Coordinates of C-alpha atoms in Angstrom, one line a residue:
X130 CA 2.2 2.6 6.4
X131 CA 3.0 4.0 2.8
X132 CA 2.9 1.2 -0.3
X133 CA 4.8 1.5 -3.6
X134 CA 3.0 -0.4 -6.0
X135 CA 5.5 -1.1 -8.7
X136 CA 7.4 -2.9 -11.4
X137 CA 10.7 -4.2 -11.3
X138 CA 11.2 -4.1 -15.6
X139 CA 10.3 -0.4 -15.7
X140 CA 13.0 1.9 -15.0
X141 CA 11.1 4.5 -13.9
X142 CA 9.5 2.2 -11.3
X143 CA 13.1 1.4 -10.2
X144 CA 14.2 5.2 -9.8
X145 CA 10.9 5.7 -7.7
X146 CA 11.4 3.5 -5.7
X147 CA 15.0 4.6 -4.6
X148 CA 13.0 8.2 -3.9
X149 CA 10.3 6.3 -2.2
X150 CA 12.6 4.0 -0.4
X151 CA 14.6 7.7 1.2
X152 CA 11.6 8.8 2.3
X153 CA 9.6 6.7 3.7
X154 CA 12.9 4.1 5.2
X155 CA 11.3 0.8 6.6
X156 CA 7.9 1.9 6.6
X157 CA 7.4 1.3 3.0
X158 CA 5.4 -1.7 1.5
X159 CA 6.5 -2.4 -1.6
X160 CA 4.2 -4.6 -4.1
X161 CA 6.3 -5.7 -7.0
X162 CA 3.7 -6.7 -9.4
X163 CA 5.9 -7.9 -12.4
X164 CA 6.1 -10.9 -9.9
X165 CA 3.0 -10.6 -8.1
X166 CA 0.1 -9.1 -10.6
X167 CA -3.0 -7.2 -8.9
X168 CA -6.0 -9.0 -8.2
X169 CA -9.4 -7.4 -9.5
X170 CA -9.9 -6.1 -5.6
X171 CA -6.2 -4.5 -5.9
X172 CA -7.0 -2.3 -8.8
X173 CA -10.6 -1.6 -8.0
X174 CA -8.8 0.1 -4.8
X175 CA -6.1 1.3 -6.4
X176 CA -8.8 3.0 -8.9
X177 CA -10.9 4.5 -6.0
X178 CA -8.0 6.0 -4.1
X179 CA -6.7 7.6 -7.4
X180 CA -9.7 8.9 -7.6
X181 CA -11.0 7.1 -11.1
X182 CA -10.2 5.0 -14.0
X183 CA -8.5 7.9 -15.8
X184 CA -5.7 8.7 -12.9
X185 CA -4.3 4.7 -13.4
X186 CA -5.1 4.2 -16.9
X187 CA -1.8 3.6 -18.7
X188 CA -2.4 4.5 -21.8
X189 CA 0.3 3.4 -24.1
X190 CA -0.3 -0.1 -24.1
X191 CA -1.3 -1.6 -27.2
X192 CA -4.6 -3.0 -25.4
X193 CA -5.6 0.9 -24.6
X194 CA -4.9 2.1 -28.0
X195 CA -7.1 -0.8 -29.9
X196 CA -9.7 -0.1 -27.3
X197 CA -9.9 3.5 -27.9
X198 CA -9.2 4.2 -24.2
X199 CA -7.8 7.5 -23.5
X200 CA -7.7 9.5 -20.3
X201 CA -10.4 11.9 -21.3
X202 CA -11.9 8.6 -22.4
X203 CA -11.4 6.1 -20.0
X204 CA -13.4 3.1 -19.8
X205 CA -16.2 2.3 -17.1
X206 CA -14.8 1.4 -13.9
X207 CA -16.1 -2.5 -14.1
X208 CA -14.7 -2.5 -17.1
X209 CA -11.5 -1.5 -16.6
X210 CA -11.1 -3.4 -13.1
X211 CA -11.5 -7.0 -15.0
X212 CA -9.2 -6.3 -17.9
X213 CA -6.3 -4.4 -15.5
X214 CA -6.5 -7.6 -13.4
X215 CA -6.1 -9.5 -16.8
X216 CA -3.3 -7.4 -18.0
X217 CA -1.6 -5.2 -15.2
X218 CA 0.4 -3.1 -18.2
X219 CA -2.8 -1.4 -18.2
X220 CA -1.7 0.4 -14.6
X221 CA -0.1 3.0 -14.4
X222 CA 3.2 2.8 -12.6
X223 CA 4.5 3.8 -10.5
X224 CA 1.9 4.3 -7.8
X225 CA 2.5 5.5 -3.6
X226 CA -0.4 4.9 -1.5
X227 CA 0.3 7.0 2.1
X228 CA -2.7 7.3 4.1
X229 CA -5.1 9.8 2.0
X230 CA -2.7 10.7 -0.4
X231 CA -2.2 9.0 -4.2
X232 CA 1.2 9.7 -6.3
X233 CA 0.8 8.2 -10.3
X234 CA 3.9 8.5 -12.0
X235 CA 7.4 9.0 -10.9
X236 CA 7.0 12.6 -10.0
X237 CA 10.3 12.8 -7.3
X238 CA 9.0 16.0 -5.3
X239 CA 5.5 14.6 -5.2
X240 CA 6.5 11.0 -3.5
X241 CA 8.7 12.9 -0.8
X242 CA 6.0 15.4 0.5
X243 CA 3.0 12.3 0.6
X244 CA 5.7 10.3 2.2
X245 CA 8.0 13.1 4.5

């Protein structure tokens, strides 16, 4: 089963998810986590599927920028894993999970061929 991890105040979570939601019909898991935030094991997985910090890092919130976090500069793992689960705005979003296959961002073409 595929997952969209997403939030429901970003609007390109919301267009994403309409993609997401075409392709993948009722086998979609959806994790909404404006109303449900990600616990430590969430993003540590998350993370590892991804394949690292720098692949879910979201940059452009103000707790990125005062740490000096960049993508070619991401932070250690640990690190990362306890203040993500403090502050989800520090995911990237969207995010599809099918099997093997990671999608970061709301990249149309890219969530229908992991989920077709």
């Amino acid at each position: 089963m595929a997952k969209l991890y997403w939030k429901s105040t970003c609007t390109t979570c919301r267009a994403a998810r309409t993609v997401a939601r075409e392709a993948a019909g009722a086998s979609l898991e959806e994790r909404n986590y404006a109303k449900e935030p990600l616990t430590e094991a969430e993003v540590a997985e998350l993370v590892d599927l991804a394949g690292g910090v720098a692949a879910v890092l979201s940059t452009r919130t103000a707790e990125a920028k005062e740490r000096g976090w960049t993508a070619a500069s991401p932070p250690a793992r640990d690190v990362y894993v306890r203040a993500a689960a403090a502050n989800n705005n520090l995911v990237r979003r969207p995010i599809v999970v099918a099997g093997d296959r990671v999608v970061v961002g709301n990249d149309a073409a890219a969530i229908r061929a992991a989920l077709g």
